[in-house]
Amino acid sequence: MSTASEAHRPAGRPRTAVLSRERILAAAFELADVRGGDFTLAALARSLGVRPSALHHYFAGKDELIAGMRGQLTARIGDHGFETSPWHVAILSWARAHRLTFGAHPGIIAALATLPVADEPESIVDYERIAAALRRDGYPEHRIVPAIVAIESFIIGSALDSLAPEDNLRPVANRGIAPHLTGAEEAARDHALARGHSAATETFEFGLTALVAGLRAAGTSAETDPTSGADA
Amino acid sequence: MSTASEAHRPAGRPRTAVLSRERILAAAFELADVRGGDFTLAALARSLGVRPSALHHYFAGKDELIAGMRGQLTARIGDHGFETSPWHVAILSWARAHRLTFGAHPGIIAALATLPVADEPESIVDYERIAAALRRDGYPEHRIVPAIVAIESFIIGSALDSLAPEDNLRPVANRGIAPHLTGAEEAARDHALARGHSAATETFEFGLTALVAGLRAAGTSAETDPTSGADA
DNA sequence: ACCTGAACACCGTTCAAGT
DNA sequence: ACCTGAACACCGTTCAAGT
């Protein structure tokens, strides 16, 4: 909790500034840490002991605030050895860091996923580093961006999936009509538990490993022409 | 556009019902088809020539309405040959259908992705069919649900990504500071254009093919112990 | 420059009142 | 049973007014 109980502040410019971009962002992350809490500017202002309109002095609107949060998260995730390790090794660490970071702020995952990635400097630097590693390792030029986007899509989708209740695919009521699904879900959960992971983590690791392995094979093998699907 | 201009309807029960679940859902899909249009109950009521409160007579709230839409979409996507084709073949068709269906209703992708998948009968039937095919084809029992979830996460993430502007990773302003990224993006776009696809479709196809190939390999190979990552 | 306070145009949801 | 209409508790954003 931030210092929200200042009794009452009179109108007019305060002698010393109450807010700052950093203070607002810190409070925003605090707000995003609680799961059910609706992430609104009004709630953010309340936690800062301030009126909602005061926030517009530092961020043009809600979208810009969220973009600022994403920029800070991206910078925080930072490098993961793309200069020294092969891309398919560094990308695993990078992807795990993203998942953990998103998971730490469940209240904002949906907003991050929904808002289109603007060209923030932090993101550009991040992508550039990965693209450079892929090229250095001989990945086909025209496959570099698709590979990055595919991994990012998987991470975003996984983060959203993690918001769902634990027993999402384990509806006890439907045990009778979905025997294969129910059995498979129990087997997956038991396996994860035996390895000391949550089911969600084990699922993420399995999917990530498979995706990166598939992308690596598609990049190193001779360019085959996959069956083309219907376009939109 | 639905019949929204009925001049004025007096209070009280109309002689014949104006609404129905089907009519509301149809109007909801129409509303979700336009990209920028905010998907609100108020806008939906307007398009139906009705007051917002009337909708609560058919759906308990907005979440239930969206769940109803997802149920109808899932049923519409239907079977994709899981009984007759190997899972890794049928799943490609299934995934493409999902992407096209989501893409046809851009206004609701975010809502579908955000709202946790409740145990709707339609979804359970869908998952059960896929789980049965995986088991039949000898996929390891404890990997079945993780594989399905991984593909679903990729589809959701890709659908959200498709909402982003075209030139998302091609910031002309950053050409200087991100040469690898800019070059890779141009190469990907040229390659997609030469094959008659949009860049988004080519990216989706590439990622989907790689993911399914990776999942297939992970399921048929001897169970290796992948390096375990940190848990949340 | 930096905040309050009032105002505006919205939301989703509830519920009495009408037929 | 099925709709209107009013009401409630919210939103995000704008802007004049205060220091």
Short mmCIF file of C-alpha atoms (C1' of nucleotides) in Angstrom, two decimals:
data_model
loop_
_atom_site.label_atom_id
_atom_site.label_comp_id
_atom_site.label_asym_id
_atom_site.label_seq_id
_atom_site.Cartn_x
_atom_site.Cartn_y
_atom_site.Cartn_z
CA MET A 1 0.00 0.00 0.00
CA SER A 2 1.18 3.49 -0.81
CA THR A 3 0.68 6.51 1.38
CA ALA A 4 -3.00 7.02 0.64
CA SER A 5 -4.18 8.71 3.84
CA GLU A 6 -3.00 12.30 3.74
CA ALA A 7 -6.19 13.57 5.40
CA HIS A 8 -6.94 16.18 2.76
CA ARG A 9 -4.93 18.14 0.27
CA PRO A 10 -6.28 21.57 -0.69
CA ALA A 11 -6.63 22.62 -4.31
CA GLY A 12 -3.72 24.32 -5.97
CA ARG A 13 -0.21 23.29 -6.72
CA PRO A 14 1.40 21.43 -3.80
CA ARG A 15 4.67 22.87 -2.46
CA THR A 16 6.50 19.72 -3.47
CA ALA A 17 5.27 17.35 -6.21
CA VAL A 18 3.25 14.42 -4.93
CA LEU A 19 3.54 12.34 -8.07
CA SER A 20 6.13 11.29 -10.61
CA ARG A 21 6.20 8.81 -13.44
CA GLU A 22 8.21 6.43 -11.29
CA ARG A 23 5.89 6.68 -8.31
CA ILE A 24 2.84 6.15 -10.49
CA LEU A 25 4.38 3.15 -12.22
CA ALA A 26 5.38 1.60 -8.89
CA ALA A 27 1.84 1.96 -7.58
CA ALA A 28 0.50 0.61 -10.88
CA PHE A 29 2.57 -2.55 -10.51
CA GLU A 30 1.38 -2.93 -6.93
CA LEU A 31 -2.16 -2.70 -8.18
CA ALA A 32 -1.47 -5.21 -10.95
CA ASP A 33 -0.06 -7.73 -8.47
CA VAL A 34 -3.42 -8.57 -6.97
CA ARG A 35 -5.37 -10.94 -9.10
CA GLY A 36 -8.97 -9.94 -8.87
CA GLY A 37 -8.38 -6.21 -8.54
CA ASP A 38 -9.69 -4.35 -11.51
CA PHE A 39 -6.91 -2.29 -12.97
CA THR A 40 -8.48 1.17 -13.28
CA LEU A 41 -7.12 4.67 -13.18
CA ALA A 42 -9.58 5.46 -10.42
CA ALA A 43 -8.23 2.66 -8.22
CA LEU A 44 -4.68 3.70 -9.04
CA ALA A 45 -5.43 7.29 -8.06
CA ARG A 46 -7.00 6.10 -4.81
CA SER A 47 -3.90 4.08 -3.90
CA LEU A 48 -1.82 7.19 -4.50
CA GLY A 49 -4.11 9.44 -2.47
CA VAL A 50 -4.78 11.57 -5.50
CA ARG A 51 -7.57 12.45 -7.93
CA PRO A 52 -7.75 10.52 -11.24
CA SER A 53 -7.29 13.68 -13.25
CA ALA A 54 -3.88 14.22 -11.66
CA LEU A 55 -2.56 11.13 -13.45
CA HIS A 56 -3.16 12.71 -16.84
CA HIS A 57 -0.41 15.14 -16.06
CA TYR A 58 2.15 12.32 -16.33
CA PHE A 59 0.49 9.92 -18.77
CA ALA A 60 -1.73 11.01 -21.63
CA GLY A 61 -4.15 8.20 -20.89
CA LYS A 62 -4.54 4.66 -19.70
CA ASP A 63 -2.95 3.19 -22.81
CA GLU A 64 0.17 5.25 -22.36
CA LEU A 65 0.42 4.19 -18.74
CA ILE A 66 0.23 0.53 -19.72
CA ALA A 67 2.79 1.11 -22.45
CA GLY A 68 5.05 2.63 -19.82
CA MET A 69 4.60 -0.43 -17.63
CA ARG A 70 5.45 -2.73 -20.51
CA GLY A 71 8.53 -0.71 -21.33
CA GLN A 72 9.74 -1.04 -17.77
CA LEU A 73 9.04 -4.77 -17.73
CA THR A 74 10.88 -5.29 -20.99
CA ALA A 75 13.88 -3.39 -19.73
CA ARG A 76 13.77 -5.35 -16.48
CA ILE A 77 13.82 -8.68 -18.31
CA GLY A 78 16.93 -7.52 -20.10
CA ASP A 79 19.53 -9.61 -21.90
CA HIS A 80 19.64 -13.37 -21.63
CA GLY A 81 22.94 -14.26 -23.22
CA PHE A 82 21.99 -13.82 -26.85
CA GLU A 83 25.49 -12.53 -27.58
CA THR A 84 27.25 -15.53 -26.10
CA SER A 85 24.78 -18.41 -26.38
CA PRO A 86 23.04 -19.92 -29.42
CA TRP A 87 19.65 -18.34 -29.99
CA HIS A 88 17.76 -21.55 -29.17
CA VAL A 89 19.39 -21.66 -25.76
CA ALA A 90 19.11 -18.01 -24.83
CA ILE A 91 15.51 -17.85 -26.02
CA LEU A 92 14.46 -20.45 -23.43
CA SER A 93 15.73 -18.32 -20.59
CA TRP A 94 14.23 -15.23 -22.19
CA ALA A 95 10.83 -16.88 -22.56
CA ARG A 96 10.83 -18.14 -18.97
CA ALA A 97 11.66 -14.69 -17.68
CA HIS A 98 8.78 -13.25 -19.66
CA ARG A 99 6.36 -15.77 -18.28
CA LEU A 100 7.47 -15.21 -14.71
CA THR A 101 7.31 -11.45 -15.12
CA PHE A 102 3.83 -11.56 -16.57
CA GLY A 103 2.76 -14.02 -13.92
CA ALA A 104 3.91 -11.66 -11.18
CA HIS A 105 1.42 -9.05 -12.39
CA PRO A 106 -1.72 -11.00 -13.20
CA GLY A 107 -3.91 -7.93 -13.12
CA ILE A 108 -2.30 -6.49 -16.19
CA ILE A 109 -1.63 -9.51 -18.42
CA ALA A 110 -4.82 -8.99 -20.36
CA ALA A 111 -4.09 -5.30 -20.85
CA LEU A 112 -0.54 -6.02 -21.99
CA ALA A 113 -1.73 -8.67 -24.39
CA THR A 114 -4.55 -6.56 -25.75
CA LEU A 115 -2.75 -3.30 -26.30
CA PRO A 116 -0.79 -3.48 -29.57
CA VAL A 117 2.94 -3.33 -29.05
CA ALA A 118 3.86 0.20 -29.94
CA ASP A 119 7.35 0.88 -31.10
CA GLU A 120 8.80 1.46 -27.66
CA PRO A 121 12.57 1.77 -27.65
CA GLU A 122 12.87 -0.98 -25.03
CA SER A 123 11.01 -3.51 -27.16
CA ILE A 124 12.90 -2.58 -30.30
CA VAL A 125 16.23 -3.07 -28.55
CA ASP A 126 15.02 -6.41 -27.23
CA TYR A 127 13.85 -7.68 -30.61
CA GLU A 128 16.94 -6.40 -32.36
CA ARG A 129 19.14 -8.43 -30.02
CA ILE A 130 17.21 -11.60 -30.75
CA ALA A 131 17.12 -10.99 -34.49
CA ALA A 132 20.87 -10.45 -34.52
CA ALA A 133 21.45 -13.75 -32.72
CA LEU A 134 19.22 -15.67 -35.14
CA ARG A 135 20.99 -14.21 -38.14
CA ARG A 136 24.41 -14.90 -36.61
CA ASP A 137 23.42 -18.54 -36.11
CA GLY A 138 22.46 -18.87 -39.76
CA TYR A 139 18.72 -18.75 -39.42
CA PRO A 140 17.04 -18.01 -42.78
CA GLU A 141 16.51 -14.27 -43.06
CA HIS A 142 12.83 -14.45 -43.97
CA ARG A 143 12.08 -16.79 -41.04
CA ILE A 144 13.59 -14.67 -38.30
CA VAL A 145 10.62 -12.43 -37.57
CA PRO A 146 8.07 -15.26 -37.89
CA ALA A 147 10.07 -17.31 -35.39
CA ILE A 148 10.20 -14.45 -32.89
CA VAL A 149 6.51 -13.69 -33.31
CA ALA A 150 5.59 -17.35 -32.89
CA ILE A 151 7.42 -17.57 -29.57
CA GLU A 152 5.93 -14.32 -28.41
CA SER A 153 2.43 -15.47 -29.33
CA PHE A 154 2.97 -18.65 -27.36
CA ILE A 155 4.13 -16.72 -24.32
CA ILE A 156 1.21 -14.31 -24.44
CA GLY A 157 -1.27 -17.13 -24.89
CA SER A 158 0.29 -19.09 -22.04
CA ALA A 159 0.19 -16.08 -19.76
CA LEU A 160 -3.50 -15.60 -20.46
CA ASP A 161 -4.11 -19.30 -19.95
CA SER A 162 -2.48 -19.06 -16.54
CA LEU A 163 -5.25 -16.69 -15.48
CA ALA A 164 -7.80 -19.45 -15.88
CA PRO A 165 -8.75 -21.52 -12.84
CA GLU A 166 -6.58 -24.54 -12.08
CA ASP A 167 -9.13 -27.17 -12.89
CA ASN A 168 -10.05 -25.62 -16.19
CA LEU A 169 -10.01 -28.79 -18.26
CA ARG A 170 -10.95 -30.99 -15.36
CA PRO A 171 -14.68 -30.49 -15.04
CA VAL A 172 -15.77 -33.11 -12.59
CA ALA A 173 -19.31 -32.80 -13.84
CA ASN A 174 -18.22 -33.88 -17.31
CA ARG A 175 -16.16 -36.87 -16.24
CA GLY A 176 -18.68 -39.18 -17.79
CA ILE A 177 -18.93 -37.52 -21.18
CA ALA A 178 -15.20 -36.83 -21.52
CA PRO A 179 -13.29 -39.86 -20.24
CA HIS A 180 -10.16 -39.42 -22.36
CA LEU A 181 -9.83 -35.76 -21.45
CA THR A 182 -10.35 -36.39 -17.76
CA GLY A 183 -7.84 -39.23 -17.67
CA ALA A 184 -5.27 -37.24 -19.60
CA GLU A 185 -5.64 -34.27 -17.32
CA GLU A 186 -5.09 -36.39 -14.23
CA ALA A 187 -2.02 -38.01 -15.75
CA ALA A 188 -0.57 -34.61 -16.62
CA ARG A 189 -1.19 -33.27 -13.14
CA ASP A 190 0.33 -36.32 -11.47
CA HIS A 191 3.38 -36.10 -13.70
CA ALA A 192 3.88 -32.43 -12.94
CA LEU A 193 3.47 -33.00 -9.23
CA ALA A 194 6.00 -35.83 -9.26
CA ARG A 195 8.51 -33.47 -10.84
CA GLY A 196 7.82 -30.76 -8.32
CA HIS A 197 6.23 -28.38 -10.79
CA SER A 198 2.81 -26.90 -11.04
CA ALA A 199 0.78 -28.27 -13.90
CA ALA A 200 0.88 -24.87 -15.58
CA THR A 201 4.67 -24.68 -15.40
CA GLU A 202 5.15 -28.20 -16.72
CA THR A 203 2.78 -27.44 -19.58
CA PHE A 204 4.61 -24.24 -20.41
CA GLU A 205 8.01 -25.94 -20.36
CA PHE A 206 6.80 -28.76 -22.55
CA GLY A 207 5.22 -26.44 -25.09
CA LEU A 208 8.15 -24.04 -25.13
CA THR A 209 10.68 -26.82 -25.64
CA ALA A 210 8.63 -28.31 -28.44
CA LEU A 211 8.11 -24.98 -30.16
CA VAL A 212 11.76 -23.98 -30.05
CA ALA A 213 12.83 -27.43 -31.23
CA GLY A 214 10.36 -27.19 -34.10
CA LEU A 215 11.49 -23.70 -35.04
CA ARG A 216 15.11 -24.77 -34.92
CA ALA A 217 14.45 -27.74 -37.20
CA ALA A 218 12.49 -25.56 -39.61
CA GLY A 219 15.38 -23.14 -39.79
CA THR A 220 18.24 -25.56 -40.27
CA SER A 221 16.62 -28.09 -42.60
CA ALA A 222 16.57 -27.49 -46.33
CA GLU A 223 13.75 -25.15 -47.20
CA THR A 224 10.82 -27.42 -47.82
CA ASP A 225 7.53 -26.12 -49.10
CA PRO A 226 4.95 -26.77 -46.42
CA THR A 227 1.39 -27.20 -47.57
CA SER A 228 -0.01 -23.73 -47.77
CA GLY A 229 -3.22 -23.01 -45.92
CA ALA A 230 -6.10 -20.80 -46.93
CA ASP A 231 -5.50 -17.11 -46.48
CA ALA A 232 -7.85 -14.70 -44.71
CA MET B 1 -27.47 -3.65 -39.36
CA SER B 2 -30.44 -4.99 -37.52
CA THR B 3 -33.84 -3.37 -37.40
CA ALA B 4 -32.99 -0.59 -34.99
CA SER B 5 -35.48 2.08 -35.99
CA GLU B 6 -38.85 1.05 -34.61
CA ALA B 7 -39.83 4.64 -33.86
CA HIS B 8 -40.71 3.98 -30.22
CA ARG B 9 -41.89 1.03 -28.23
CA PRO B 10 -44.08 1.78 -25.22
CA ALA B 11 -43.34 0.27 -21.84
CA GLY B 12 -44.83 -3.06 -20.95
CA ARG B 13 -44.59 -6.52 -22.42
CA PRO B 14 -44.69 -6.42 -26.24
CA ARG B 15 -47.37 -8.54 -27.95
CA THR B 16 -44.71 -10.68 -29.53
CA ALA B 17 -41.18 -11.07 -28.14
CA VAL B 18 -38.63 -8.73 -29.69
CA LEU B 19 -35.57 -10.62 -28.51
CA SER B 20 -34.28 -14.16 -28.26
CA ARG B 21 -30.92 -15.67 -27.42
CA GLU B 22 -30.33 -16.39 -31.10
CA ARG B 23 -31.21 -12.87 -32.20
CA ILE B 24 -29.00 -11.33 -29.54
CA LEU B 25 -26.08 -13.59 -30.43
CA ALA B 26 -26.45 -12.78 -34.12
CA ALA B 27 -26.38 -9.07 -33.40
CA ALA B 28 -23.44 -9.60 -31.05
CA PHE B 29 -21.41 -11.24 -33.83
CA GLU B 30 -22.32 -8.42 -36.19
CA LEU B 31 -21.04 -5.99 -33.61
CA ALA B 32 -17.85 -8.01 -33.11
CA ASP B 33 -17.15 -8.02 -36.84
CA VAL B 34 -16.18 -4.37 -36.96
CA ARG B 35 -12.70 -3.78 -35.75
CA GLY B 36 -12.69 -0.54 -33.86
CA GLY B 37 -16.20 -0.86 -32.47
CA ASP B 38 -16.14 -1.21 -28.72
CA PHE B 39 -18.04 -4.31 -27.78
CA THR B 40 -20.46 -3.06 -25.13
CA LEU B 41 -23.89 -4.15 -24.03
CA ALA B 42 -25.09 -0.61 -24.63
CA ALA B 43 -24.00 -0.71 -28.26
CA LEU B 44 -25.49 -4.16 -28.65
CA ALA B 45 -28.80 -2.95 -27.24
CA ARG B 46 -28.75 0.02 -29.62
CA SER B 47 -28.25 -2.24 -32.63
CA LEU B 48 -31.24 -4.28 -31.50
CA GLY B 49 -33.42 -1.23 -30.90
CA VAL B 50 -33.78 -2.15 -27.26
CA ARG B 51 -32.73 -0.96 -23.81
CA PRO B 52 -29.60 -2.50 -22.23
CA SER B 53 -31.58 -3.89 -19.32
CA ALA B 54 -33.65 -6.01 -21.69
CA LEU B 55 -30.58 -8.10 -22.50
CA HIS B 56 -30.30 -9.27 -18.89
CA HIS B 57 -33.49 -11.20 -19.43
CA TYR B 58 -31.63 -13.58 -21.75
CA PHE B 59 -28.05 -13.44 -20.44
CA ALA B 60 -27.16 -12.96 -16.80
CA GLY B 61 -24.40 -10.53 -17.74
CA LYS B 62 -21.75 -9.66 -20.25
CA ASP B 63 -19.57 -12.63 -19.36
CA GLU B 64 -22.38 -15.06 -19.98
CA LEU B 65 -23.09 -13.46 -23.32
CA ILE B 66 -19.47 -13.85 -24.37
CA ALA B 67 -19.47 -17.44 -23.16
CA GLY B 68 -22.52 -18.03 -25.32
CA MET B 69 -20.70 -16.57 -28.31
CA ARG B 70 -17.71 -18.79 -27.71
CA GLY B 71 -19.92 -21.83 -27.40
CA GLN B 72 -21.51 -21.07 -30.74
CA LEU B 73 -18.12 -20.49 -32.35
CA THR B 74 -16.74 -23.74 -31.00
CA ALA B 75 -19.73 -25.66 -32.28
CA ARG B 76 -19.42 -23.93 -35.65
CA ILE B 77 -15.77 -24.94 -35.99
CA GLY B 78 -16.82 -28.51 -35.42
CA ASP B 79 -14.94 -31.70 -36.30
CA HIS B 80 -11.85 -31.68 -38.48
CA GLY B 81 -11.26 -35.33 -39.17
CA PHE B 82 -9.80 -36.38 -35.84
CA GLU B 83 -11.52 -39.76 -36.18
CA THR B 84 -10.06 -40.53 -39.58
CA SER B 85 -6.80 -38.58 -39.75
CA PRO B 86 -3.72 -38.65 -37.50
CA TRP B 87 -3.93 -36.01 -34.81
CA HIS B 88 -1.03 -34.00 -36.22
CA VAL B 89 -2.84 -33.67 -39.53
CA ALA B 90 -6.32 -32.91 -38.24
CA ILE B 91 -4.98 -30.42 -35.71
CA LEU B 92 -3.59 -28.22 -38.49
CA SER B 93 -7.01 -27.85 -40.07
CA TRP B 94 -8.55 -27.34 -36.64
CA ALA B 95 -6.07 -24.62 -35.73
CA ARG B 96 -6.54 -22.80 -39.04
CA ALA B 97 -10.29 -22.83 -38.59
CA HIS B 98 -9.91 -21.35 -35.13
CA ARG B 99 -7.69 -18.58 -36.39
CA LEU B 100 -10.03 -17.72 -39.26
CA THR B 101 -13.04 -17.76 -36.96
CA PHE B 102 -11.37 -15.49 -34.42
CA GLY B 103 -10.13 -13.26 -37.20
CA ALA B 104 -13.65 -12.84 -38.53
CA HIS B 105 -14.72 -11.28 -35.24
CA PRO B 106 -11.83 -9.01 -34.25
CA GLY B 107 -13.94 -7.05 -31.81
CA ILE B 108 -14.27 -10.00 -29.49
CA ILE B 109 -10.89 -11.72 -29.66
CA ALA B 110 -9.64 -9.96 -26.56
CA ALA B 111 -12.79 -10.79 -24.62
CA LEU B 112 -12.64 -14.45 -25.67
CA ALA B 113 -8.98 -14.68 -24.72
CA THR B 114 -9.47 -12.90 -21.43
CA LEU B 115 -12.52 -14.70 -20.13
CA PRO B 116 -11.46 -18.05 -18.66
CA VAL B 117 -12.80 -21.00 -20.58
CA ALA B 118 -15.70 -22.22 -18.53
CA ASP B 119 -16.70 -25.81 -18.86
CA GLU B 120 -19.08 -25.27 -21.71
CA PRO B 121 -20.38 -28.51 -23.21
CA GLU B 122 -19.24 -27.46 -26.67
CA SER B 123 -15.63 -26.97 -25.58
CA ILE B 124 -15.56 -30.20 -23.61
CA VAL B 125 -16.79 -32.17 -26.61
CA ASP B 126 -14.17 -30.49 -28.75
CA TYR B 127 -11.29 -31.23 -26.39
CA GLU B 128 -12.46 -34.78 -25.77
CA ARG B 129 -12.32 -35.47 -29.50
CA ILE B 130 -8.75 -34.23 -29.74
CA ALA B 131 -7.63 -36.05 -26.61
CA ALA B 132 -9.08 -39.29 -27.95
CA ALA B 133 -7.18 -38.90 -31.21
CA LEU B 134 -3.89 -38.24 -29.42
CA ARG B 135 -4.32 -41.28 -27.22
CA ARG B 136 -5.30 -43.43 -30.18
CA ASP B 137 -2.13 -42.38 -31.99
CA GLY B 138 -0.01 -43.43 -29.04
CA TYR B 139 0.76 -40.02 -27.60
CA PRO B 140 2.02 -40.27 -23.99
CA GLU B 141 -0.91 -39.93 -21.66
CA HIS B 142 0.61 -37.22 -19.47
CA ARG B 143 1.55 -35.11 -22.52
CA ILE B 144 -1.87 -35.00 -24.13
CA VAL B 145 -3.32 -32.05 -22.24
CA PRO B 146 -0.06 -30.05 -22.31
CA ALA B 147 0.09 -30.51 -26.10
CA ILE B 148 -3.49 -29.32 -26.56
CA VAL B 149 -2.99 -26.36 -24.25
CA ALA B 150 0.23 -25.39 -26.03
CA ILE B 151 -1.50 -25.27 -29.40
CA GLU B 152 -4.41 -23.36 -27.96
CA SER B 153 -2.09 -20.83 -26.34
CA PHE B 154 -0.34 -20.31 -29.66
CA ILE B 155 -3.65 -19.75 -31.44
CA ILE B 156 -4.89 -17.26 -28.86
CA GLY B 157 -1.61 -15.41 -28.88
CA SER B 158 -1.56 -15.31 -32.67
CA ALA B 159 -5.12 -14.04 -32.79
CA LEU B 160 -4.25 -11.21 -30.42
CA ASP B 161 -1.13 -10.46 -32.42
CA SER B 162 -3.23 -10.13 -35.55
CA LEU B 163 -5.01 -7.18 -33.93
CA ALA B 164 -1.78 -5.23 -33.94
CA PRO B 165 -1.08 -2.87 -36.82
CA GLU B 166 0.61 -4.37 -39.87
CA ASP B 167 3.92 -2.63 -39.51
CA ASN B 168 4.28 -3.51 -35.88
CA LEU B 169 7.89 -4.63 -35.97
CA ARG B 170 8.78 -2.35 -38.83
CA PRO B 171 9.21 1.03 -37.18
CA VAL B 172 10.65 3.21 -39.89
CA ALA B 173 11.91 5.61 -37.26
CA ASN B 174 14.03 2.87 -35.71
CA ARG B 175 15.60 1.63 -38.91
CA GLY B 176 18.94 2.98 -37.85
CA ILE B 177 19.05 1.48 -34.38
CA ALA B 178 17.60 -1.89 -35.39
CA PRO B 179 19.15 -2.91 -38.71
CA HIS B 180 18.84 -6.69 -38.27
CA LEU B 181 15.22 -6.46 -37.23
CA THR B 182 14.29 -4.13 -40.06
CA GLY B 183 16.01 -6.28 -42.67
CA ALA B 184 14.46 -9.46 -41.33
CA GLU B 185 11.01 -7.94 -41.33
CA GLU B 186 11.35 -6.87 -44.96
CA ALA B 187 12.59 -10.30 -45.98
CA ALA B 188 9.65 -11.96 -44.23
CA ARG B 189 7.16 -9.64 -45.89
CA ASP B 190 8.64 -10.13 -49.33
CA HIS B 191 8.61 -13.89 -48.89
CA ALA B 192 4.98 -13.89 -47.79
CA LEU B 193 3.97 -11.64 -50.68
CA ALA B 194 5.75 -13.88 -53.18
CA ARG B 195 3.72 -16.82 -51.91
CA GLY B 196 0.49 -14.90 -52.08
CA HIS B 197 -0.05 -14.78 -48.33
CA SER B 198 -0.31 -11.95 -45.92
CA ALA B 199 2.65 -11.67 -43.59
CA ALA B 200 0.42 -12.58 -40.67
CA THR B 201 -0.84 -15.75 -42.34
CA GLU B 202 2.64 -16.85 -43.37
CA THR B 203 3.88 -16.27 -39.83
CA PHE B 204 0.99 -18.25 -38.37
CA GLU B 205 1.53 -21.16 -40.75
CA PHE B 206 5.23 -21.26 -40.03
CA GLY B 207 4.77 -21.18 -36.28
CA LEU B 208 1.93 -23.70 -36.30
CA THR B 209 3.87 -26.16 -38.45
CA ALA B 210 6.92 -25.85 -36.23
CA LEU B 211 4.95 -26.24 -33.02
CA VAL B 212 3.05 -29.31 -34.19
CA ALA B 213 6.25 -30.87 -35.53
CA GLY B 214 7.95 -30.22 -32.21
CA LEU B 215 5.05 -31.62 -30.21
CA ARG B 216 4.97 -34.69 -32.42
CA ALA B 217 8.66 -35.32 -31.97
CA ALA B 218 8.38 -34.83 -28.21
CA GLY B 219 5.59 -37.40 -28.10
CA THR B 220 7.13 -40.12 -30.25
CA SER B 221 10.75 -39.95 -29.11
CA ALA B 222 11.88 -41.78 -26.01
CA GLU B 223 11.00 -39.79 -22.95
CA THR B 224 13.98 -37.55 -22.41
CA ASP B 225 14.33 -35.39 -19.36
CA PRO B 226 14.41 -31.80 -20.56
CA THR B 227 16.25 -29.33 -18.41
CA SER B 228 13.73 -28.21 -15.85
CA GLY B 229 13.19 -24.48 -15.48
CA ALA B 230 12.49 -22.51 -12.38
CA ASP B 231 8.99 -22.82 -11.05
CA ALA B 232 6.70 -19.94 -10.10
"C1'" DA C 1 3.93 23.44 -13.06
"C1'" DC C 2 0.86 20.46 -10.38
"C1'" DC C 3 -3.02 19.44 -8.09
"C1'" DT C 4 -8.36 19.72 -6.94
"C1'" DG C 5 -13.03 19.75 -8.21
"C1'" DA C 6 -16.69 19.79 -11.27
"C1'" DA C 7 -18.45 18.22 -15.49
"C1'" DC C 8 -19.18 15.12 -19.51
"C1'" DA C 9 -20.21 11.07 -21.89
"C1'" DC C 10 -20.15 6.91 -21.19
"C1'" DC C 11 -20.28 1.87 -18.85
"C1'" DG C 12 -22.85 -2.74 -16.58
"C1'" DT C 13 -26.37 -4.02 -13.52
"C1'" DT C 14 -30.60 -3.84 -10.62
"C1'" DC C 15 -35.28 -3.26 -10.09
"C1'" DA C 16 -39.91 -1.23 -9.93
"C1'" DA C 17 -43.50 -0.36 -13.08
"C1'" DG C 18 -46.22 -1.27 -17.04
"C1'" DT C 19 -48.84 -4.65 -20.23
"C1'" DA D 1 -43.12 -13.25 -19.34
"C1'" DC D 2 -40.90 -9.32 -21.55
"C1'" DC D 3 -39.92 -4.83 -22.12
"C1'" DT D 4 -39.23 0.37 -20.53
"C1'" DG D 5 -37.45 3.76 -17.56
"C1'" DA D 6 -35.18 5.37 -13.69
"C1'" DA D 7 -31.52 4.71 -10.60
"C1'" DC D 8 -26.93 3.25 -8.83
"C1'" DA D 9 -22.14 2.85 -8.67
"C1'" DC D 10 -18.86 3.07 -11.32
"C1'" DC D 11 -15.50 4.27 -15.54
"C1'" DG D 12 -11.81 7.57 -18.50
"C1'" DT D 13 -11.05 12.14 -19.94
"C1'" DT D 14 -11.32 17.25 -20.20
"C1'" DC D 15 -10.81 21.57 -18.29
"C1'" DA D 16 -11.35 25.69 -15.39
"C1'" DA D 17 -9.77 27.18 -11.06
"C1'" DG D 18 -6.54 27.51 -7.44
"C1'" DT D 19 -1.60 28.06 -5.64
#
